[in-house]
mmCIF file of C-alpha atoms and ligand atoms in Angstrom:
data_model
loop_
_atom_site.group_PDB
_atom_site.id
_atom_site.type_symbol
_atom_site.label_atom_id
_atom_site.label_comp_id
_atom_site.label_asym_id
_atom_site.label_seq_id
_atom_site.Cartn_x
_atom_site.Cartn_y
_atom_site.Cartn_z
ATOM 1 C CA MET A 21 -10.390 -8.946 25.821
ATOM 2 C CA PRO A 22 -11.191 -9.116 22.089
ATOM 3 C CA LEU A 23 -8.772 -11.144 19.998
ATOM 4 C CA SER A 24 -6.858 -12.101 23.147
ATOM 5 C CA ARG A 25 -7.071 -15.695 21.936
ATOM 6 C CA LEU A 26 -4.706 -14.550 19.165
ATOM 7 C CA ASP A 27 -2.058 -13.533 21.716
ATOM 8 C CA GLY A 28 1.059 -15.468 20.702
ATOM 9 C CA ILE A 29 -0.244 -16.136 17.171
ATOM 10 C CA LYS A 30 2.359 -17.259 14.639
ATOM 11 C CA LEU A 31 1.825 -16.048 11.073
ATOM 12 C CA PRO A 32 3.825 -16.299 7.857
ATOM 13 C CA ALA A 33 5.836 -13.099 7.279
ATOM 14 C CA SER A 34 3.586 -10.419 5.822
ATOM 15 C CA ALA A 35 3.947 -9.042 2.306
ATOM 16 C CA ASP A 36 3.296 -5.328 1.871
ATOM 17 C CA PHE A 37 2.268 -4.564 -1.695
ATOM 18 C CA HIS A 38 2.437 -0.766 -1.504
ATOM 19 C CA VAL A 39 5.389 0.958 0.149
ATOM 20 C CA HIS A 40 7.148 4.295 -0.251
ATOM 21 C CA LEU A 41 10.789 3.867 0.738
ATOM 22 C CA ARG A 42 11.985 7.220 -0.693
ATOM 23 C CA ASP A 43 15.669 7.842 -1.421
ATOM 24 C CA GLY A 44 18.578 9.516 0.374
ATOM 25 C CA ASP A 45 18.309 10.066 4.133
ATOM 26 C CA MET A 46 14.678 8.963 4.456
ATOM 27 C CA MET A 47 15.427 5.699 2.607
ATOM 28 C CA GLN A 48 18.258 5.046 5.095
ATOM 29 C CA LEU A 49 15.892 5.668 8.010
ATOM 30 C CA VAL A 50 12.800 3.717 6.915
ATOM 31 C CA THR A 51 14.121 0.733 4.941
ATOM 32 C CA PRO A 52 15.444 -1.010 8.096
ATOM 33 C CA THR A 53 11.933 -0.773 9.619
ATOM 34 C CA ILE A 54 10.340 -3.072 6.998
ATOM 35 C CA ARG A 55 11.124 -6.247 8.933
ATOM 36 C CA GLU A 56 10.183 -4.640 12.255
ATOM 37 C CA GLY A 57 6.678 -4.500 10.792
ATOM 38 C CA GLY A 58 6.766 -8.253 10.162
ATOM 39 C CA VAL A 59 7.219 -7.860 6.394
ATOM 40 C CA ASN A 60 9.718 -9.619 4.102
ATOM 41 C CA THR A 61 8.287 -8.746 0.659
ATOM 42 C CA VAL A 62 7.433 -5.258 -0.593
ATOM 43 C CA PHE A 63 6.174 -3.660 -3.790
ATOM 44 C CA VAL A 64 8.117 -0.401 -4.033
ATOM 45 C CA MET A 65 6.431 2.725 -5.390
ATOM 46 C CA PRO A 66 8.356 4.825 -7.940
ATOM 47 C CA ASN A 67 7.287 8.389 -7.009
ATOM 48 C CA LEU A 68 10.739 9.712 -6.219
ATOM 49 C CA VAL A 69 11.882 13.136 -7.411
ATOM 50 C CA PRO A 70 12.541 12.693 -10.310
ATOM 51 C CA PRO A 71 10.235 9.665 -10.726
ATOM 52 C CA VAL A 72 11.606 6.202 -11.575
ATOM 53 C CA THR A 73 10.901 6.025 -15.310
ATOM 54 C CA THR A 74 13.777 3.905 -16.621
ATOM 55 C CA VAL A 75 14.738 0.269 -16.163
ATOM 56 C CA SER A 76 18.264 1.219 -15.165
ATOM 57 C CA ARG A 77 17.080 3.605 -12.448
ATOM 58 C CA ALA A 78 14.666 0.980 -11.057
ATOM 59 C CA LEU A 79 17.483 -1.586 -10.879
ATOM 60 C CA GLU A 80 19.850 0.924 -9.301
ATOM 61 C CA TYR A 81 17.157 1.825 -6.737
ATOM 62 C CA LYS A 82 16.655 -1.867 -5.972
ATOM 63 C CA SER A 83 20.356 -2.375 -5.264
ATOM 64 C CA GLN A 84 20.399 0.685 -2.992
ATOM 65 C CA LEU A 85 17.538 -0.827 -0.980
ATOM 66 C CA GLU A 86 19.202 -4.258 -0.894
ATOM 67 C CA ALA A 87 22.394 -2.689 0.410
ATOM 68 C CA ILE A 88 20.432 -1.274 3.378
ATOM 69 C CA GLU A 89 18.322 -4.373 4.160
ATOM 70 C CA PRO A 90 19.147 -7.486 2.136
ATOM 71 C CA ARG A 91 16.607 -9.721 3.908
ATOM 72 C CA VAL A 92 13.663 -8.193 2.015
ATOM 73 C CA ASN A 93 12.352 -9.151 -1.421
ATOM 74 C CA TYR A 94 11.907 -5.832 -3.271
ATOM 75 C CA LEU A 95 9.471 -5.891 -6.196
ATOM 76 C CA MET A 96 10.118 -2.839 -8.336
ATOM 77 C CA SER A 97 7.896 -0.550 -10.404
ATOM 78 C CA LEU A 98 8.109 2.165 -13.037
ATOM 79 C CA TYR A 99 6.194 5.460 -12.942
ATOM 80 C CA LEU A 100 3.729 5.749 -15.832
ATOM 81 C CA HIS A 101 4.952 8.694 -17.852
ATOM 82 C CA GLU A 102 5.215 9.770 -21.477
ATOM 83 C CA SER A 103 8.696 8.267 -21.697
ATOM 84 C CA ILE A 104 7.286 4.777 -20.985
ATOM 85 C CA THR A 105 6.795 3.114 -24.375
ATOM 86 C CA PRO A 106 5.928 -0.499 -25.321
ATOM 87 C CA GLU A 107 9.690 -1.037 -25.859
ATOM 88 C CA VAL A 108 10.380 0.076 -22.284
ATOM 89 C CA ILE A 109 7.754 -2.406 -21.064
ATOM 90 C CA ILE A 110 9.452 -5.287 -22.911
ATOM 91 C CA ALA A 111 12.822 -4.314 -21.424
ATOM 92 C CA ALA A 112 11.282 -3.896 -17.949
ATOM 93 C CA LYS A 113 9.760 -7.358 -18.044
ATOM 94 C CA LYS A 114 13.103 -8.864 -19.092
ATOM 95 C CA ALA A 115 14.817 -7.021 -16.219
ATOM 96 C CA GLY A 116 12.374 -8.468 -13.675
ATOM 97 C CA ILE A 117 10.407 -5.286 -12.979
ATOM 98 C CA THR A 118 6.971 -6.180 -11.686
ATOM 99 C CA GLY A 119 4.586 -3.322 -12.313
ATOM 100 C CA VAL A 120 3.855 0.160 -13.582
ATOM 101 C CA LYS A 121 2.254 2.676 -11.226
ATOM 102 C CA SER A 122 -0.099 5.264 -12.573
ATOM 103 C CA TYR A 123 -0.637 8.523 -10.682
ATOM 104 C CA PRO A 124 -3.240 10.921 -11.997
ATOM 105 C CA ALA A 125 -1.493 14.284 -12.480
ATOM 106 C CA GLY A 126 -1.484 16.450 -9.388
ATOM 107 C CA VAL A 127 -3.592 14.346 -6.975
ATOM 108 C CA THR A 128 -0.921 13.287 -4.478
ATOM 109 C CA THR A 129 2.699 13.592 -3.315
ATOM 110 C CA ASN A 130 5.169 13.848 -6.228
ATOM 111 C CA SER A 131 2.532 13.289 -8.911
ATOM 112 C CA SER A 132 3.183 16.361 -11.036
ATOM 113 C CA SER A 133 4.512 14.109 -13.848
ATOM 114 C CA GLY A 134 1.401 11.921 -13.687
ATOM 115 C CA VAL A 135 -1.233 10.852 -16.187
ATOM 116 C CA ILE A 136 -3.741 13.236 -17.751
ATOM 117 C CA ASP A 137 -5.208 11.051 -20.491
ATOM 118 C CA TYR A 138 -5.333 7.237 -20.053
ATOM 119 C CA ALA A 139 -6.137 6.623 -23.723
ATOM 120 C CA ALA A 140 -2.707 7.982 -24.649
ATOM 121 C CA PHE A 141 -1.236 4.957 -22.837
ATOM 122 C CA TYR A 142 -3.341 2.246 -24.501
ATOM 123 C CA PRO A 143 -0.377 0.930 -26.547
ATOM 124 C CA VAL A 144 1.610 0.684 -23.283
ATOM 125 C CA PHE A 145 -1.250 -1.134 -21.518
ATOM 126 C CA ALA A 146 -1.598 -3.502 -24.481
ATOM 127 C CA GLU A 147 2.101 -4.395 -24.219
ATOM 128 C CA MET A 148 1.788 -4.799 -20.432
ATOM 129 C CA GLU A 149 -1.106 -7.177 -21.014
ATOM 130 C CA ARG A 150 1.043 -9.208 -23.451
ATOM 131 C CA GLN A 151 3.988 -9.227 -21.031
ATOM 132 C CA ASP A 152 1.715 -9.994 -18.049
ATOM 133 C CA MET A 153 2.939 -6.988 -16.084
ATOM 134 C CA ILE A 154 0.808 -5.378 -13.376
ATOM 135 C CA LEU A 155 -0.822 -1.950 -13.681
ATOM 136 C CA ASN A 156 -1.026 -0.338 -10.231
ATOM 137 C CA LEU A 157 -3.605 2.424 -10.202
ATOM 138 C CA HIS A 158 -3.793 5.359 -7.844
ATOM 139 C CA GLY A 159 -7.541 5.551 -8.346
ATOM 140 C CA GLU A 160 -8.506 9.172 -7.856
ATOM 141 C CA CYS A 161 -9.732 11.936 -10.136
ATOM 142 C CA PRO A 162 -8.094 15.318 -9.638
ATOM 143 C CA SER A 163 -10.302 17.716 -7.671
ATOM 144 C CA SER A 164 -12.100 20.101 -9.996
ATOM 145 C CA GLY A 165 -15.687 21.232 -10.488
ATOM 146 C CA ASP A 166 -17.806 19.082 -8.179
ATOM 147 C CA ILE A 167 -15.033 16.504 -7.535
ATOM 148 C CA THR A 168 -13.522 16.757 -4.037
ATOM 149 C CA VAL A 169 -11.143 14.598 -2.014
ATOM 150 C CA MET A 170 -14.238 12.858 -0.635
ATOM 151 C CA SER A 171 -15.581 11.832 -4.062
ATOM 152 C CA ALA A 172 -12.282 11.541 -5.981
ATOM 153 C CA GLU A 173 -12.058 7.738 -5.679
ATOM 154 C CA GLU A 174 -15.673 6.984 -6.504
ATOM 155 C CA ARG A 175 -15.456 9.237 -9.562
ATOM 156 C CA PHE A 176 -12.441 7.264 -10.770
ATOM 157 C CA LEU A 177 -14.272 3.904 -10.803
ATOM 158 C CA PRO A 178 -15.636 4.263 -14.374
ATOM 159 C CA THR A 179 -11.998 4.605 -15.529
ATOM 160 C CA LEU A 180 -11.118 1.345 -13.746
ATOM 161 C CA LEU A 181 -14.043 -0.443 -15.391
ATOM 162 C CA SER A 182 -13.208 0.947 -18.812
ATOM 163 C CA LEU A 183 -9.533 -0.114 -18.530
ATOM 164 C CA HIS A 184 -10.631 -3.600 -17.436
ATOM 165 C CA THR A 185 -13.042 -3.830 -20.381
ATOM 166 C CA GLN A 186 -10.415 -2.663 -22.883
ATOM 167 C CA PHE A 187 -7.695 -4.927 -21.436
ATOM 168 C CA PRO A 188 -9.470 -7.891 -19.825
ATOM 169 C CA ASN A 189 -6.257 -9.884 -19.362
ATOM 170 C CA LEU A 190 -4.242 -7.035 -17.883
ATOM 171 C CA ARG A 191 -3.631 -7.541 -14.165
ATOM 172 C CA ILE A 192 -4.771 -4.344 -12.455
ATOM 173 C CA ILE A 193 -4.534 -3.372 -8.788
ATOM 174 C CA LEU A 194 -6.672 -0.544 -7.506
ATOM 175 C CA GLU A 195 -4.411 0.754 -4.751
ATOM 176 C CA HIS A 196 -5.376 1.808 -1.243
ATOM 177 C CA LEU A 197 -9.166 1.465 -1.375
ATOM 178 C CA THR A 198 -11.091 3.887 0.806
ATOM 179 C CA THR A 199 -14.740 3.438 -0.172
ATOM 180 C CA ALA A 200 -17.495 0.842 -0.165
ATOM 181 C CA ALA A 201 -18.112 1.858 -3.808
ATOM 182 C CA ALA A 202 -14.553 0.869 -4.775
ATOM 183 C CA ILE A 203 -14.926 -2.504 -3.046
ATOM 184 C CA SER A 204 -18.066 -3.237 -5.094
ATOM 185 C CA ALA A 205 -16.389 -2.135 -8.311
ATOM 186 C CA VAL A 206 -13.418 -4.470 -7.696
ATOM 187 C CA GLN A 207 -15.767 -7.344 -6.801
ATOM 188 C CA LYS A 208 -17.654 -6.838 -10.084
ATOM 189 C CA CYS A 209 -14.495 -7.103 -12.192
ATOM 190 C CA GLY A 210 -12.949 -10.421 -13.236
ATOM 191 C CA PRO A 211 -10.118 -12.190 -11.381
ATOM 192 C CA LYS A 212 -7.462 -10.036 -13.097
ATOM 193 C CA VAL A 213 -8.514 -7.060 -10.970
ATOM 194 C CA ALA A 214 -7.570 -6.886 -7.291
ATOM 195 C CA ALA A 215 -7.069 -4.196 -4.659
ATOM 196 C CA THR A 216 -4.854 -3.246 -1.757
ATOM 197 C CA ILE A 217 -6.087 -1.945 1.591
ATOM 198 C CA THR A 218 -3.910 -0.056 4.087
ATOM 199 C CA ALA A 219 -3.765 -0.482 7.877
ATOM 200 C CA HIS A 220 -4.715 3.138 8.513
ATOM 201 C CA HIS A 221 -7.830 3.057 6.330
ATOM 202 C CA LEU A 222 -8.987 0.109 8.462
ATOM 203 C CA SER A 223 -8.906 2.347 11.504
ATOM 204 C CA ILE A 224 -9.517 6.032 10.699
ATOM 205 C CA ILE A 225 -12.287 8.130 9.129
ATOM 206 C CA VAL A 226 -12.583 11.702 7.854
ATOM 207 C CA ASP A 227 -12.801 13.170 11.368
ATOM 208 C CA ASN A 228 -9.381 11.768 12.239
ATOM 209 C CA TRP A 229 -7.507 13.640 9.511
ATOM 210 C CA ALA A 230 -9.503 16.851 9.808
ATOM 211 C CA GLY A 231 -7.058 18.630 12.127
ATOM 212 C CA ASP A 232 -4.390 15.918 12.431
ATOM 213 C CA PRO A 233 -1.557 15.978 9.873
ATOM 214 C CA PHE A 234 -0.395 12.498 10.928
ATOM 215 C CA CYS A 235 -3.719 11.042 9.780
ATOM 216 C CA PHE A 236 -3.692 12.926 6.476
ATOM 217 C CA CYS A 237 -2.946 10.946 3.323
ATOM 218 C CA LYS A 238 -4.305 10.503 -0.179
ATOM 219 C CA PRO A 239 -6.779 9.101 -0.781
ATOM 220 C CA VAL A 240 -8.219 10.579 2.420
ATOM 221 C CA ALA A 241 -10.033 8.349 4.904
ATOM 222 C CA LYS A 242 -13.783 8.529 4.311
ATOM 223 C CA THR A 243 -16.920 7.652 6.333
ATOM 224 C CA VAL A 244 -17.651 5.108 9.051
ATOM 225 C CA GLU A 245 -19.627 3.048 6.515
ATOM 226 C CA ASP A 246 -16.653 3.055 4.144
ATOM 227 C CA ARG A 247 -14.195 2.035 6.859
ATOM 228 C CA ASP A 248 -16.442 -0.767 8.035
ATOM 229 C CA ALA A 249 -16.828 -2.029 4.471
ATOM 230 C CA LEU A 250 -13.012 -2.075 4.196
ATOM 231 C CA LEU A 251 -12.747 -4.058 7.442
ATOM 232 C CA ARG A 252 -15.253 -6.592 6.146
ATOM 233 C CA ALA A 253 -13.512 -6.887 2.760
ATOM 234 C CA ALA A 254 -10.093 -7.331 4.385
ATOM 235 C CA THR A 255 -11.390 -10.138 6.598
ATOM 236 C CA SER A 256 -13.767 -11.739 4.085
ATOM 237 C CA GLY A 257 -11.271 -14.283 2.786
ATOM 238 C CA ASP A 258 -11.803 -12.879 -0.734
ATOM 239 C CA PRO A 259 -8.374 -13.119 -2.427
ATOM 240 C CA LYS A 260 -9.037 -9.910 -4.402
ATOM 241 C CA PHE A 261 -8.306 -7.857 -1.271
ATOM 242 C CA PHE A 262 -4.846 -7.845 0.243
ATOM 243 C CA PHE A 263 -2.486 -5.712 2.260
ATOM 244 C CA GLY A 264 -0.568 -2.709 0.941
ATOM 245 C CA SER A 265 0.336 -0.282 3.720
ATOM 246 C CA ASP A 266 0.933 2.810 1.563
ATOM 247 C CA SER A 267 3.404 3.723 4.290
ATOM 248 C CA ALA A 268 4.462 7.186 3.103
ATOM 249 C CA PRO A 269 7.093 8.848 5.309
ATOM 250 C CA HIS A 270 7.523 12.620 5.329
ATOM 251 C CA PRO A 271 9.929 14.518 7.597
ATOM 252 C CA SER A 272 8.080 15.923 10.618
ATOM 253 C CA ALA A 273 8.720 19.486 9.366
ATOM 254 C CA SER A 274 6.612 18.766 6.226
ATOM 255 C CA LYS A 275 3.787 17.638 8.481
ATOM 256 C CA ARG A 276 4.038 20.217 11.246
ATOM 257 C CA GLY A 277 5.352 23.338 9.559
ATOM 258 C CA GLY A 278 5.034 25.322 6.360
ATOM 259 C CA ASP A 279 1.962 26.408 4.449
ATOM 260 C CA LYS A 280 1.063 23.002 3.014
ATOM 261 C CA ILE A 281 0.768 19.670 4.809
ATOM 262 C CA ALA A 282 2.365 16.732 2.973
ATOM 263 C CA ALA A 283 -0.008 13.813 2.277
ATOM 264 C CA GLY A 284 1.174 10.463 3.620
ATOM 265 C CA ILE A 285 1.034 8.330 6.787
ATOM 266 C CA PHE A 286 4.075 6.416 8.046
ATOM 267 C CA THR A 287 3.169 2.890 9.170
ATOM 268 C CA GLN A 288 6.073 0.727 7.972
ATOM 269 C CA LYS A 289 7.613 -0.066 11.345
ATOM 270 C CA TYR A 290 4.299 -1.411 12.706
ATOM 271 C CA ALA A 291 2.688 -2.638 9.470
ATOM 272 C CA THR A 292 1.397 -6.035 10.633
ATOM 273 C CA GLN A 293 0.753 -4.846 14.188
ATOM 274 C CA LEU A 294 -1.483 -1.975 13.013
ATOM 275 C CA VAL A 295 -3.625 -4.327 10.935
ATOM 276 C CA LEU A 296 -4.187 -6.525 13.999
ATOM 277 C CA ASP A 297 -5.011 -3.444 16.091
ATOM 278 C CA ALA A 298 -7.614 -2.284 13.567
ATOM 279 C CA VAL A 299 -9.216 -5.723 13.387
ATOM 280 C CA GLU A 300 -9.212 -5.979 17.161
ATOM 281 C CA GLN A 301 -10.871 -2.575 17.513
ATOM 282 C CA ALA A 302 -13.506 -3.552 14.954
ATOM 283 C CA CYS A 303 -14.281 -6.716 16.940
ATOM 284 C CA ALA A 304 -14.603 -4.648 20.106
ATOM 285 C CA ASN A 305 -17.016 -2.279 18.307
ATOM 286 C CA GLY A 306 -19.090 -5.151 16.954
ATOM 287 C CA VAL A 307 -18.222 -4.347 13.326
ATOM 288 C CA LEU A 308 -16.465 -7.697 12.928
ATOM 289 C CA GLN A 309 -17.231 -10.969 14.664
ATOM 290 C CA GLU A 310 -14.284 -12.213 16.615
ATOM 291 C CA GLU A 311 -14.884 -15.892 15.810
ATOM 292 C CA LYS A 312 -14.524 -15.120 12.076
ATOM 293 C CA ILE A 313 -11.010 -13.728 12.538
ATOM 294 C CA THR A 314 -9.137 -16.966 11.939
ATOM 295 C CA VAL A 315 -5.466 -17.527 11.169
ATOM 296 C CA ASP A 316 -6.458 -18.291 7.553
ATOM 297 C CA VAL A 317 -8.237 -14.938 7.236
ATOM 298 C CA LEU A 318 -5.283 -12.969 8.628
ATOM 299 C CA GLU A 319 -2.719 -14.956 6.666
ATOM 300 C CA GLY A 320 -4.695 -14.467 3.450
ATOM 301 C CA PHE A 321 -4.981 -10.705 3.764
ATOM 302 C CA LEU A 322 -1.471 -10.137 5.123
ATOM 303 C CA GLY A 323 0.395 -12.025 2.448
ATOM 304 C CA LYS A 324 -0.993 -15.142 0.842
ATOM 305 C CA PHE A 325 -3.531 -13.467 -1.474
ATOM 306 C CA GLY A 326 -1.109 -10.771 -2.610
ATOM 307 C CA ARG A 327 1.708 -13.229 -3.202
ATOM 308 C CA ALA A 328 -0.671 -15.330 -5.308
ATOM 309 C CA PHE A 329 -1.869 -12.334 -7.363
ATOM 310 C CA TYR A 330 1.726 -11.223 -7.961
ATOM 311 C CA GLY A 331 2.646 -14.792 -8.974
ATOM 312 C CA LEU A 332 5.479 -15.091 -6.479
ATOM 313 C CA GLU A 333 7.005 -18.490 -6.977
ATOM 314 C CA GLN A 334 6.763 -19.889 -3.494
ATOM 315 C CA GLU A 335 5.174 -19.021 -0.208
ATOM 316 C CA THR A 336 7.403 -17.530 2.433
ATOM 317 C CA LYS A 337 9.223 -19.823 4.841
ATOM 318 C CA GLU A 338 9.659 -17.096 7.439
ATOM 319 C CA PHE A 339 7.259 -16.574 10.345
ATOM 320 C CA VAL A 340 6.460 -13.878 12.884
ATOM 321 C CA THR A 341 4.864 -14.135 16.321
ATOM 322 C CA LEU A 342 2.591 -11.445 17.719
ATOM 323 C CA ARG A 343 2.095 -10.873 21.422
ATOM 324 C CA LYS A 344 0.330 -8.388 23.630
ATOM 325 C CA THR A 345 2.984 -7.000 25.926
ATOM 326 C CA GLY A 346 1.804 -3.392 26.134
ATOM 327 C CA GLU A 347 4.371 -2.138 23.617
ATOM 328 C CA LYS A 348 4.036 1.567 22.768
ATOM 329 C CA ILE A 349 4.442 3.003 19.266
ATOM 330 C CA GLU A 350 7.500 5.266 19.118
ATOM 331 C CA GLU A 351 6.942 9.040 19.237
ATOM 332 C CA ILE A 352 9.408 9.736 16.407
ATOM 333 C CA LEU A 353 12.085 7.906 14.403
ATOM 334 C CA LYS A 354 15.231 9.960 13.919
ATOM 335 C CA SER A 355 18.577 9.841 12.195
ATOM 336 C CA GLU A 356 21.144 12.631 12.160
ATOM 337 C CA LYS A 357 19.697 13.847 8.853
ATOM 338 C CA THR A 358 15.922 13.375 9.033
ATOM 339 C CA ASP A 359 12.970 12.172 11.078
ATOM 340 C CA VAL A 360 9.452 10.772 10.715
ATOM 341 C CA VAL A 361 6.498 10.473 13.089
ATOM 342 C CA PRO A 362 4.682 7.126 13.049
ATOM 343 C CA PHE A 363 0.914 6.748 12.812
ATOM 344 C CA ARG A 364 -0.709 6.422 16.285
ATOM 345 C CA LYS A 365 2.496 7.533 18.052
ATOM 346 C CA GLY A 366 2.527 6.786 21.752
ATOM 347 C CA GLN A 367 -0.362 4.324 21.578
ATOM 348 C CA THR A 368 -0.227 0.641 22.499
ATOM 349 C CA THR A 369 0.206 -2.004 19.821
ATOM 350 C CA TRP A 370 1.198 -5.676 19.441
ATOM 351 C CA SER A 371 4.816 -6.781 19.863
ATOM 352 C CA LEU A 372 6.294 -8.666 16.948
ATOM 353 C CA SER A 373 9.199 -11.076 16.828
ATOM 354 C CA TRP A 374 10.556 -13.247 14.004
ATOM 355 C CA ALA A 375 10.036 -17.023 14.108
HETATM 356 C C1 NCD B 8 2.048 9.131 -1.004
HETATM 357 C C2 NCD B 8 3.446 9.698 -0.835
HETATM 358 O O1 NCD B 8 3.686 10.465 0.112
HETATM 359 O O2 NCD B 8 4.315 9.335 -1.627
HETATM 360 N N1 NCD B 8 1.141 9.897 -0.196
HETATM 361 C C3 NCD B 8 -0.037 9.466 0.300
HETATM 362 O O3 NCD B 8 -0.753 10.288 0.882
HETATM 363 N N2 NCD B 8 -0.415 8.223 0.203
HETATM 364 C C4 NCD B 8 1.679 9.156 -2.429
HETATM 365 C C5 NCD B 8 0.521 8.278 -2.720
HETATM 366 O O4 NCD B 8 0.622 7.062 -2.644
HETATM 367 O O5 NCD B 8 -0.548 8.809 -3.015
HETATM 368 ZN ZN1 ZN B 9 1.166 5.331 -2.109
#
């Protein structure tokens, strides 16, 4: 069986550099699942309603998360918005906030307050560069004219290159890559530019989300060639590419009912396990070579490279063990107040334990 030699593998705890933990009832439901996915460090996205645009709100949000699950290191972000000024950046850095997330207006969940014109934020980016804060980019152009969800990421790449040229020392992360074109663009940039890759984009393509709301997210999964390029980048040992699940929980009613389907795939509870599943599947399909999937490769993608890019002081001292025991992904997670359906519900995955 492919990757069976990895049965029982012990890895350092994963770090997930792109999570949506929401607020209120959904935050209560999903925050305790972070460690079940083998993760002890997360970069928390700020697209709440209203978005997190002040230092005090980010710190308050962090303490709410810590109260639910204190054994996780929460790295916090602000939502790029007209109220973010260079002064706010200086205060954010002092308060220990890690990054600023930019959402282009209208392209994804809760992005109505997003960016229309990047040039308007140049003074903010210049201050971020001075303060060595990270700019996290949702790299898509809004659909209009000949731009569609299939080309939205590729059409954004000139903006990435122009920001990198204008601010060569600004650390930039192109979030949740979905295309071979984006991989090449990130490779061409200097070491200040890196990218996250999700577990689901390592396994699905356009056909999976056409007709299945639980495979629908932004940016949408693209072609077989794109997915295979992502698999190769994630297992290449190139430190520019590391894990960010983009786990984005929505109540099942927003996925199954109503006129519009919410964009977002919930993977938090099985974050590490789903990455191993995708890699295993790719070995079985001959896309990846099993002998190249070493502990170093997995450890790099799942935490080491991201921790290094984020400048986290020390490597984690916690470990997880992964085994094949035939564990099935839950059909639905429920509290009294809300629920969420996990990606690949009902299917078999790895079992994870701490230590
Ligand atoms: C995210 C969400 O639901 O917050 N949705 C998604 O499809 N990924 C927003 C985002 O990261 O684009
Ligand atoms: Zn996201």
